[in-house]
Amino acid sequence: KRRSRMLALINKRLMAPSRSVSFVVGVASAIAHSSVSLAFLHGTSRRGCRHCASTKNRQSREHVGDAITNQSNNDDRGRFPPHLMTAFRDIQPRRPKHMPNIKRVRSVSDIHTDYKVNMEWAQSLKADPDCLLIVAGDVSHETSIIRKTLQILRRKFGAVSYTPGNHDLWIGKGFDNSIEKLASLMQLCDDIGVETGPVRIGDTGRGLWVTPLLSWHHQSFDTEPDIDPNCWGRIPSVEKLVADFRRARWPEPLSPRDDSVARWLDGINDYILGDLGETINDGSPILTFSHFLPRIELNPEKRYMTYPILNKAIGSVYVERRLRAMNSSFHIFGHTHFGWDAELPPDNVTSSQSSSSPNEAVQNVRYVQCSLSYPKEWEYRSRSLSVGTMSEEYGFYPVCVWEQDETGKGDGFPAEPLGGYWSDRYYHVERTPEIVDALPPWNAARFRQLEGGRIENYVRHNSTRFDNF
């Protein structure tokens, strides 16, 4: 009887002219193989089904994640877990938009306008009506501030494209979980004219596709070894340290302690973006952006982080898989508050292989982060934040990452590196994540040095890669 009521509810709410038969069949199939309760289908239960034991919850998480992964791999976009689609019942798939009058793209992330100084920064930005501004997540945890900020930016730029960050999905009054908050933010963007789907800008043949990607972090993203607990003590766990595990809430069977949330949100991209297919493959370059990192190499080794455990809550391998599948050549990310500009081959191809084999079909992707960050951070580590025009010298203006090339000879992306202390360091110095017994001087005082632990003799490098910027 319960399953019959579920089917009746889903068919009533989701059967519409724009929905395909395969969609309804997929929903019915998901219900038939799921042990979730009717309350869970509504996406409003914090506890999930009270009859499910923890083992069944783990199995259900694996089933849901696998369904989405298989959906992406098999291109079966008609099948989604029903409770997810219930939360998004009023959100339509994003249809590609064409904006021929936009001539350039600027980027910023982590603007945190719940800080007064950062809100004043947004209000003081010089208008650029020919520009699309990318906001790669973390505006605020308050919906009212997100609305106010995006409205300000929308008035100053020709278009604004946005994807939520972790702070944006922290829940407060009015939301039972972060899926509801996400759906609410998508509707907010629709209401105020902010783009959350693919946009084609510039003239035909010389334009660019800009595509946001939803994402969330998962601990298995961190594939590098941890600091040896026999060498350094008092390093807290990521669950205790990172507020996302408390302030973002996900209905069961999703859990932030495995990769089910990250896989789930990646699966939503199939619905949000729809079947782009040949539409986006018109010969124009593709720029994608997400809040979370797609590669662990886009962050310093964990011993250099304020808390070495933070690398377990910064990225998603599903972002990298998706942007590579979309043939993206330029990716914007945020979250870690580092200025960054690096070019990397696929993670199963070394840089030497890609550079020594120019005739092989190995496409490098350029990864850039332009983070406004917290006001205090600019007081004590401005060097690691600065990138392009996101610096005190240039008034912290969003960084130009693409401009239409009127000559038709270039792709429009910056010809010179934009800077970034850490990304420039790794241009000169190889990463050494295998060093797990040492911490640099600025971190050593935070933790307890045990027998076998040592303090690294860290040598700062002198930048030579972007002297022409």
Coordinates of C-alpha atoms in Angstrom, one line a residue:
K1 CA 0.0 0.0 0.0
R2 CA 2.8 2.4 0.8
R3 CA 4.5 1.8 -2.5
S4 CA 1.2 2.3 -4.3
R5 CA 0.7 5.7 -2.6
M6 CA 4.3 6.6 -3.5
L7 CA 3.7 5.8 -7.2
A8 CA 0.4 7.8 -7.1
L9 CA 2.1 10.8 -5.5
I10 CA 5.1 10.8 -7.9
N11 CA 2.9 10.3 -11.0
K12 CA 0.6 13.1 -9.9
R13 CA 3.4 15.6 -9.3
L14 CA 5.9 14.7 -12.0
M15 CA 3.7 13.7 -14.9
A16 CA 3.7 16.7 -17.1
P17 CA 4.0 17.4 -20.9
S18 CA 7.8 18.1 -20.5
R19 CA 8.4 14.8 -18.7
S20 CA 9.3 11.7 -20.7
V21 CA 7.8 8.3 -20.1
S22 CA 11.3 7.1 -19.2
F23 CA 11.4 9.6 -16.4
V24 CA 8.2 8.2 -14.8
V25 CA 9.4 4.6 -15.3
G26 CA 12.8 5.5 -13.7
V27 CA 11.0 6.9 -10.7
A28 CA 8.9 3.8 -10.3
S29 CA 11.9 1.6 -10.6
A30 CA 13.8 3.7 -7.9
I31 CA 10.8 3.3 -5.6
A32 CA 10.5 -0.5 -6.2
H33 CA 14.1 -1.0 -5.2
S34 CA 14.3 1.5 -2.3
S35 CA 13.6 0.9 1.3
V36 CA 13.0 4.6 2.1
S37 CA 9.9 6.0 3.7
L38 CA 7.2 8.3 2.3
A39 CA 8.5 11.1 4.5
F40 CA 11.9 10.6 2.9
L41 CA 10.4 10.9 -0.5
H42 CA 9.2 14.4 0.4
G43 CA 12.8 15.3 1.4
T44 CA 11.6 16.6 4.8
S45 CA 12.6 13.9 7.2
R46 CA 15.8 14.4 9.2
R47 CA 15.9 10.9 10.5
G48 CA 14.7 9.0 7.4
C49 CA 12.8 5.7 7.9
R50 CA 12.6 4.7 11.5
H51 CA 12.4 1.0 10.5
C52 CA 15.8 1.1 8.7
A53 CA 18.8 -0.2 10.6
S54 CA 22.2 1.4 10.0
T55 CA 23.3 -1.4 7.8
K56 CA 20.3 -0.9 5.5
N57 CA 21.0 2.9 5.4
R58 CA 24.6 2.2 4.3
Q59 CA 23.3 -0.2 1.6
S60 CA 20.7 2.4 0.5
R61 CA 23.4 5.1 0.2
E62 CA 25.5 2.8 -2.0
H63 CA 22.4 2.0 -4.1
V64 CA 21.5 5.7 -4.6
G65 CA 25.1 6.7 -5.3
D66 CA 25.5 3.8 -7.8
A67 CA 22.3 4.7 -9.5
I68 CA 23.5 8.3 -10.1
T69 CA 26.9 7.1 -11.2
N70 CA 25.5 4.6 -13.6
Q71 CA 23.1 7.2 -14.8
S72 CA 25.9 9.6 -15.7
N73 CA 28.0 6.8 -17.2
N74 CA 25.2 5.3 -19.2
D75 CA 23.6 8.6 -20.2
D76 CA 20.3 7.6 -18.7
R77 CA 19.0 11.0 -17.7
G78 CA 15.4 9.9 -17.2
R79 CA 16.1 8.2 -13.9
F80 CA 16.5 10.1 -10.6
P81 CA 15.9 9.2 -6.9
P82 CA 12.3 10.3 -6.3
H83 CA 12.9 12.3 -3.1
L84 CA 15.5 14.4 -4.9
M85 CA 13.1 15.1 -7.7
T86 CA 10.4 16.0 -5.2
A87 CA 12.6 18.8 -3.8
F88 CA 13.2 20.0 -7.4
R89 CA 9.7 19.6 -8.6
D90 CA 9.4 23.3 -9.4
I91 CA 12.8 23.6 -10.9
Q92 CA 13.0 23.1 -14.6
P93 CA 16.2 21.9 -16.4
R94 CA 18.4 24.7 -17.5
R95 CA 18.1 25.4 -21.2
P96 CA 21.2 26.8 -22.9
K97 CA 21.1 30.6 -23.3
H98 CA 22.8 32.7 -25.9
M99 CA 24.3 36.1 -25.0
P100 CA 26.1 37.4 -28.1
N101 CA 26.5 40.9 -26.5
I102 CA 28.8 39.6 -23.7
K103 CA 32.4 40.1 -24.6
R104 CA 34.3 39.0 -21.5
V105 CA 34.2 36.8 -18.4
R106 CA 35.4 37.7 -15.0
S107 CA 35.6 35.4 -12.0
V108 CA 35.4 35.5 -8.2
S109 CA 34.6 33.1 -5.4
D110 CA 34.2 33.0 -1.7
I111 CA 32.9 36.6 -1.4
H112 CA 31.4 36.1 2.1
T113 CA 29.3 39.2 2.0
D114 CA 28.0 38.5 5.5
Y115 CA 31.1 40.5 6.4
K116 CA 30.4 44.2 6.1
V117 CA 33.7 45.0 4.4
N118 CA 33.0 42.4 1.7
M119 CA 29.4 43.7 1.1
E120 CA 30.9 47.2 0.7
W121 CA 33.3 45.7 -1.8
A122 CA 30.4 44.3 -3.9
Q123 CA 28.6 47.7 -3.8
S124 CA 31.7 49.6 -4.9
L125 CA 32.6 47.4 -7.9
K126 CA 32.9 49.3 -11.2
A127 CA 30.1 48.4 -13.6
D128 CA 30.9 46.3 -16.7
P129 CA 27.8 45.7 -18.8
D130 CA 29.7 43.7 -21.4
C131 CA 30.9 41.2 -18.9
L132 CA 29.6 37.9 -17.4
L133 CA 30.6 37.5 -13.8
I134 CA 31.2 34.0 -12.4
V135 CA 30.5 33.6 -8.7
A136 CA 31.9 30.3 -7.8
G137 CA 30.1 29.8 -4.5
D138 CA 30.2 30.9 -0.8
V139 CA 28.3 34.1 -0.9
S140 CA 26.7 33.7 2.6
H141 CA 24.8 31.2 4.8
E142 CA 21.9 33.7 4.9
T143 CA 19.5 33.5 2.0
S144 CA 18.6 37.2 2.3
I145 CA 22.2 38.2 2.0
I146 CA 22.7 35.9 -1.0
R147 CA 19.7 37.5 -2.7
K148 CA 20.9 41.1 -1.9
T149 CA 24.5 40.3 -3.1
L150 CA 23.5 38.7 -6.3
Q151 CA 21.1 41.5 -7.1
I152 CA 23.9 44.0 -6.6
L153 CA 26.2 42.1 -8.9
R154 CA 23.4 41.6 -11.5
R155 CA 23.0 45.4 -11.7
K156 CA 26.7 45.9 -12.3
F157 CA 27.4 43.2 -14.8
G158 CA 25.8 42.2 -18.1
A159 CA 25.2 38.7 -16.6
V160 CA 26.0 36.7 -13.5
S161 CA 26.5 32.9 -13.4
Y162 CA 26.5 31.2 -10.0
T163 CA 26.9 27.9 -8.3
P164 CA 26.4 27.4 -4.5
G165 CA 29.2 26.7 -2.1
N166 CA 29.2 24.9 1.2
H167 CA 28.3 28.1 3.2
D168 CA 25.4 28.7 0.9
L169 CA 23.9 25.3 1.7
W170 CA 24.1 25.6 5.5
I171 CA 20.6 25.5 6.7
G172 CA 18.7 27.9 9.0
K173 CA 15.1 28.7 9.6
G174 CA 12.7 27.5 6.9
F175 CA 14.7 24.5 5.7
D176 CA 14.8 21.0 6.9
N177 CA 17.8 20.0 4.9
S178 CA 20.3 21.3 2.4
I179 CA 18.5 19.8 -0.6
E180 CA 15.6 22.1 0.1
K181 CA 18.0 25.0 0.5
L182 CA 19.6 24.2 -2.9
A183 CA 16.3 24.1 -4.6
S184 CA 15.3 27.4 -3.0
L185 CA 18.6 29.0 -4.2
M186 CA 17.9 27.8 -7.7
Q187 CA 14.5 29.3 -7.6
L188 CA 15.9 32.6 -6.2
C189 CA 18.4 32.8 -9.1
D190 CA 15.5 32.3 -11.6
D191 CA 13.6 35.1 -9.9
I192 CA 16.4 37.7 -10.1
G193 CA 17.9 36.7 -13.4
V194 CA 21.1 34.9 -12.3
E195 CA 22.3 32.1 -14.5
T196 CA 22.6 28.5 -13.1
G197 CA 22.8 26.7 -16.4
P198 CA 24.9 26.7 -19.6
V199 CA 25.4 30.1 -21.3
R200 CA 26.9 30.7 -24.8
I201 CA 28.5 34.1 -25.0
G202 CA 30.2 36.1 -27.7
D203 CA 29.9 35.9 -31.5
T204 CA 29.3 32.7 -33.4
G205 CA 32.6 30.9 -34.0
R206 CA 34.5 33.1 -31.5
G207 CA 32.4 32.6 -28.4
L208 CA 32.6 30.6 -25.2
W209 CA 30.4 28.2 -23.3
V210 CA 30.1 28.9 -19.5
T211 CA 28.7 26.0 -17.5
P212 CA 28.3 25.8 -13.7
L213 CA 28.7 22.4 -12.0
L214 CA 27.1 21.5 -8.6
S215 CA 29.4 19.8 -6.2
W216 CA 30.2 18.7 -2.6
H217 CA 33.3 17.5 -0.9
H218 CA 34.0 13.9 0.2
Q219 CA 36.9 12.5 2.2
S220 CA 38.0 9.9 -0.3
F221 CA 39.0 12.9 -2.6
D222 CA 42.1 13.1 -0.5
T223 CA 44.4 10.4 -1.8
E224 CA 47.6 11.6 -0.3
P225 CA 49.0 10.1 3.0
D226 CA 48.1 11.6 6.3
I227 CA 50.5 13.2 8.8
D228 CA 52.0 10.4 10.9
P229 CA 50.2 10.3 14.2
N230 CA 53.3 8.9 15.8
C231 CA 55.2 12.1 14.8
W232 CA 52.6 14.8 15.5
G233 CA 49.7 14.7 17.9
R234 CA 46.6 16.8 18.7
I235 CA 45.4 17.0 15.1
P236 CA 41.6 17.0 15.2
S237 CA 39.4 14.9 13.0
V238 CA 37.8 16.5 9.9
E239 CA 34.3 15.9 11.3
K240 CA 35.1 17.9 14.5
L241 CA 36.9 20.7 12.7
V242 CA 34.7 21.4 9.6
A243 CA 31.4 23.1 10.3
D244 CA 29.8 21.5 7.2
F245 CA 29.3 18.3 9.1
R246 CA 27.0 20.2 11.5
R247 CA 25.6 23.1 9.6
A248 CA 24.7 21.4 6.4
R249 CA 22.1 18.6 6.8
W250 CA 21.3 15.8 4.3
P251 CA 18.3 13.5 4.5
E252 CA 19.1 9.8 4.8
P253 CA 20.3 7.8 3.1
L254 CA 22.8 10.6 2.2
S255 CA 25.7 11.1 4.5
P256 CA 28.5 13.7 4.4
R257 CA 30.8 11.0 6.0
D258 CA 31.1 9.1 2.8
D259 CA 30.9 10.1 -0.9
S260 CA 27.1 9.8 -1.3
V261 CA 26.4 13.5 -1.1
A262 CA 29.1 14.3 -3.6
R263 CA 27.8 11.6 -6.0
W264 CA 24.2 12.8 -5.5
L265 CA 24.9 16.4 -6.3
D266 CA 27.0 15.5 -9.3
G267 CA 24.0 13.4 -10.5
I268 CA 21.8 16.5 -10.2
N269 CA 24.0 18.1 -12.9
D270 CA 22.4 15.6 -15.4
Y271 CA 19.0 17.0 -14.6
I272 CA 20.0 20.7 -14.4
L273 CA 22.1 20.7 -17.5
G274 CA 19.9 18.3 -19.4
D275 CA 21.1 16.7 -22.6
L276 CA 23.5 19.3 -24.0
G277 CA 24.9 16.9 -26.5
E278 CA 25.6 18.6 -29.8
T279 CA 24.3 21.9 -28.6
I280 CA 27.5 22.6 -26.5
N281 CA 29.9 20.9 -28.9
D282 CA 29.7 23.6 -31.6
G283 CA 33.5 24.2 -31.8
S284 CA 33.6 26.9 -29.1
P285 CA 35.8 26.4 -26.1
I286 CA 34.1 25.3 -22.8
L287 CA 34.6 26.9 -19.4
T288 CA 33.2 25.0 -16.4
F289 CA 33.2 26.1 -12.8
S290 CA 32.4 24.6 -9.4
H291 CA 32.9 25.6 -5.8
F292 CA 34.9 22.6 -4.8
L293 CA 38.3 21.5 -6.2
P294 CA 38.4 18.8 -8.9
R295 CA 42.0 17.8 -8.2
I296 CA 44.0 17.3 -5.0
E297 CA 47.0 18.9 -6.8
L298 CA 45.2 22.2 -6.8
N299 CA 46.0 22.6 -3.1
P300 CA 49.1 22.7 -1.0
E301 CA 50.2 19.4 0.6
K302 CA 48.4 18.9 3.9
R303 CA 51.4 19.6 6.1
Y304 CA 51.3 23.2 4.8
M305 CA 47.6 23.7 5.7
T306 CA 46.6 25.4 9.0
Y307 CA 45.0 22.1 9.9
P308 CA 46.5 19.1 7.9
I309 CA 43.2 17.3 8.0
L310 CA 41.4 20.0 5.9
N311 CA 42.4 18.4 2.6
K312 CA 39.7 15.8 3.4
A313 CA 36.9 18.4 3.0
I314 CA 37.9 20.4 -0.1
G315 CA 37.1 18.6 -3.3
S316 CA 35.3 16.0 -5.4
V317 CA 36.6 13.6 -8.0
Y318 CA 33.2 13.7 -9.7
V319 CA 33.9 17.3 -10.8
E320 CA 37.1 16.3 -12.6
R321 CA 35.3 13.4 -14.3
R322 CA 32.5 15.6 -15.5
L323 CA 34.6 18.5 -16.8
R324 CA 36.8 16.0 -18.7
A325 CA 33.8 14.3 -20.1
M326 CA 32.4 17.7 -21.2
N327 CA 35.8 18.5 -22.9
S328 CA 36.2 21.6 -20.8
S329 CA 39.5 23.4 -21.4
F330 CA 39.3 26.0 -18.5
H331 CA 37.9 25.4 -15.0
I332 CA 37.2 27.9 -12.2
F333 CA 37.0 26.7 -8.6
G334 CA 36.9 28.2 -5.1
H335 CA 36.6 27.1 -1.5
T336 CA 40.3 26.9 -0.3
H337 CA 41.0 30.7 -0.5
F338 CA 44.2 30.5 -2.5
G339 CA 45.1 32.4 -5.6
W340 CA 45.8 29.7 -8.2
D341 CA 46.5 29.3 -11.9
A342 CA 47.8 25.9 -13.1
E343 CA 47.5 23.7 -16.2
L344 CA 47.2 19.9 -15.7
P345 CA 46.8 16.9 -17.9
P346 CA 44.3 14.2 -17.0
D347 CA 45.2 12.6 -13.7
N348 CA 46.3 9.4 -15.3
V349 CA 48.8 11.2 -17.6
T350 CA 51.9 13.0 -16.3
S351 CA 52.8 16.5 -17.3
S352 CA 56.0 15.2 -19.1
Q353 CA 53.9 12.8 -21.1
S354 CA 51.5 15.4 -22.2
S355 CA 54.2 17.9 -23.1
S356 CA 56.4 15.4 -24.9
S357 CA 53.6 14.0 -27.1
P358 CA 52.0 17.0 -28.8
N359 CA 50.4 14.9 -31.4
E360 CA 48.4 12.7 -29.0
A361 CA 44.9 13.6 -28.0
V362 CA 45.7 14.6 -24.4
Q363 CA 44.0 17.9 -23.4
N364 CA 45.4 19.9 -20.6
V365 CA 42.9 21.8 -18.5
R366 CA 43.7 25.2 -17.0
Y367 CA 42.5 25.6 -13.4
V368 CA 42.1 29.0 -11.8
Q369 CA 40.9 30.2 -8.4
C370 CA 40.2 33.9 -7.7
S371 CA 38.9 34.1 -4.1
L372 CA 37.9 37.3 -2.3
S373 CA 38.1 35.4 1.1
Y374 CA 37.7 36.8 4.6
P375 CA 39.0 40.4 5.3
K376 CA 41.4 39.3 8.0
E377 CA 43.2 36.9 5.6
W378 CA 44.4 39.7 3.5
E379 CA 46.1 41.2 6.5
Y380 CA 48.4 38.2 7.2
R381 CA 48.7 36.1 4.0
S382 CA 47.9 38.4 1.0
R383 CA 50.7 36.8 -1.0
S384 CA 48.9 33.4 -1.1
L385 CA 45.6 35.1 -2.0
S386 CA 46.7 37.4 -4.8
V387 CA 46.0 36.3 -8.4
G388 CA 45.5 38.5 -11.4
T389 CA 43.5 41.6 -10.5
M390 CA 42.4 40.0 -7.3
S391 CA 45.0 41.9 -5.3
E392 CA 45.3 45.1 -3.3
E393 CA 47.2 46.7 -6.2
Y394 CA 44.2 46.3 -8.6
G395 CA 41.5 47.0 -6.0
F396 CA 40.5 43.3 -5.6
Y397 CA 38.6 43.4 -8.9
P398 CA 37.2 40.1 -10.3
V399 CA 39.8 38.5 -12.6
C400 CA 39.2 38.5 -16.3
V401 CA 39.5 34.8 -17.5
W402 CA 38.2 35.2 -21.0
E403 CA 37.8 38.0 -23.5
Q404 CA 36.5 37.7 -27.1
D405 CA 39.5 37.7 -29.5
E406 CA 38.5 40.0 -32.4
T407 CA 41.4 38.7 -34.4
G408 CA 40.1 35.2 -34.4
K409 CA 43.6 33.8 -33.7
G410 CA 43.3 33.0 -30.0
D411 CA 40.9 31.2 -27.7
G412 CA 40.3 34.3 -25.5
F413 CA 41.8 32.9 -22.3
P414 CA 44.7 34.8 -20.7
A415 CA 47.9 34.3 -22.6
E416 CA 50.1 34.8 -19.5
P417 CA 49.8 33.1 -16.1
L418 CA 47.7 35.0 -13.7
G419 CA 50.0 34.3 -10.7
G420 CA 49.2 32.6 -7.4
Y421 CA 52.0 31.9 -4.9
W422 CA 51.3 28.2 -4.4
S423 CA 50.5 27.3 -8.0
D424 CA 53.7 29.1 -9.1
R425 CA 55.7 27.2 -6.4
Y426 CA 54.5 23.9 -8.0
Y427 CA 55.5 25.1 -11.4
H428 CA 59.1 25.2 -10.0
V429 CA 59.0 22.6 -7.2
E430 CA 57.6 19.1 -7.3
R431 CA 54.9 18.2 -4.7
T432 CA 56.1 16.0 -1.9
P433 CA 53.0 14.7 -0.1
E434 CA 55.0 11.6 1.0
I435 CA 56.6 13.7 3.7
V436 CA 54.5 12.8 6.7
D437 CA 56.8 13.3 9.7
A438 CA 57.5 17.0 9.3
L439 CA 55.5 20.2 9.7
P440 CA 56.6 23.7 8.6
P441 CA 57.5 26.3 11.3
W442 CA 54.2 28.1 11.0
N443 CA 52.3 24.9 11.8
A444 CA 54.6 23.2 14.3
A445 CA 53.5 25.3 17.3
R446 CA 49.9 24.3 16.8
F447 CA 50.4 20.6 17.4
R448 CA 52.3 18.3 19.7
Q449 CA 55.6 17.2 18.4
L450 CA 56.3 13.5 19.3
E451 CA 59.3 11.4 19.0
G452 CA 60.1 11.1 15.3
G453 CA 58.4 14.4 14.4
R454 CA 60.6 17.1 12.9
I455 CA 60.2 20.7 11.7
E456 CA 60.7 21.2 8.0
N457 CA 63.3 23.6 6.7
Y458 CA 60.8 25.4 4.4
V459 CA 62.4 27.6 1.7
R460 CA 60.3 30.2 0.0
H461 CA 60.7 30.4 -3.8
N462 CA 61.2 33.5 -5.9
S463 CA 58.5 33.9 -8.6
T464 CA 59.8 34.0 -12.2
R465 CA 56.8 32.5 -14.0
F466 CA 54.6 35.6 -14.2
D467 CA 56.9 38.6 -14.2
N468 CA 55.2 39.9 -17.3
F469 CA 51.7 40.1 -15.7

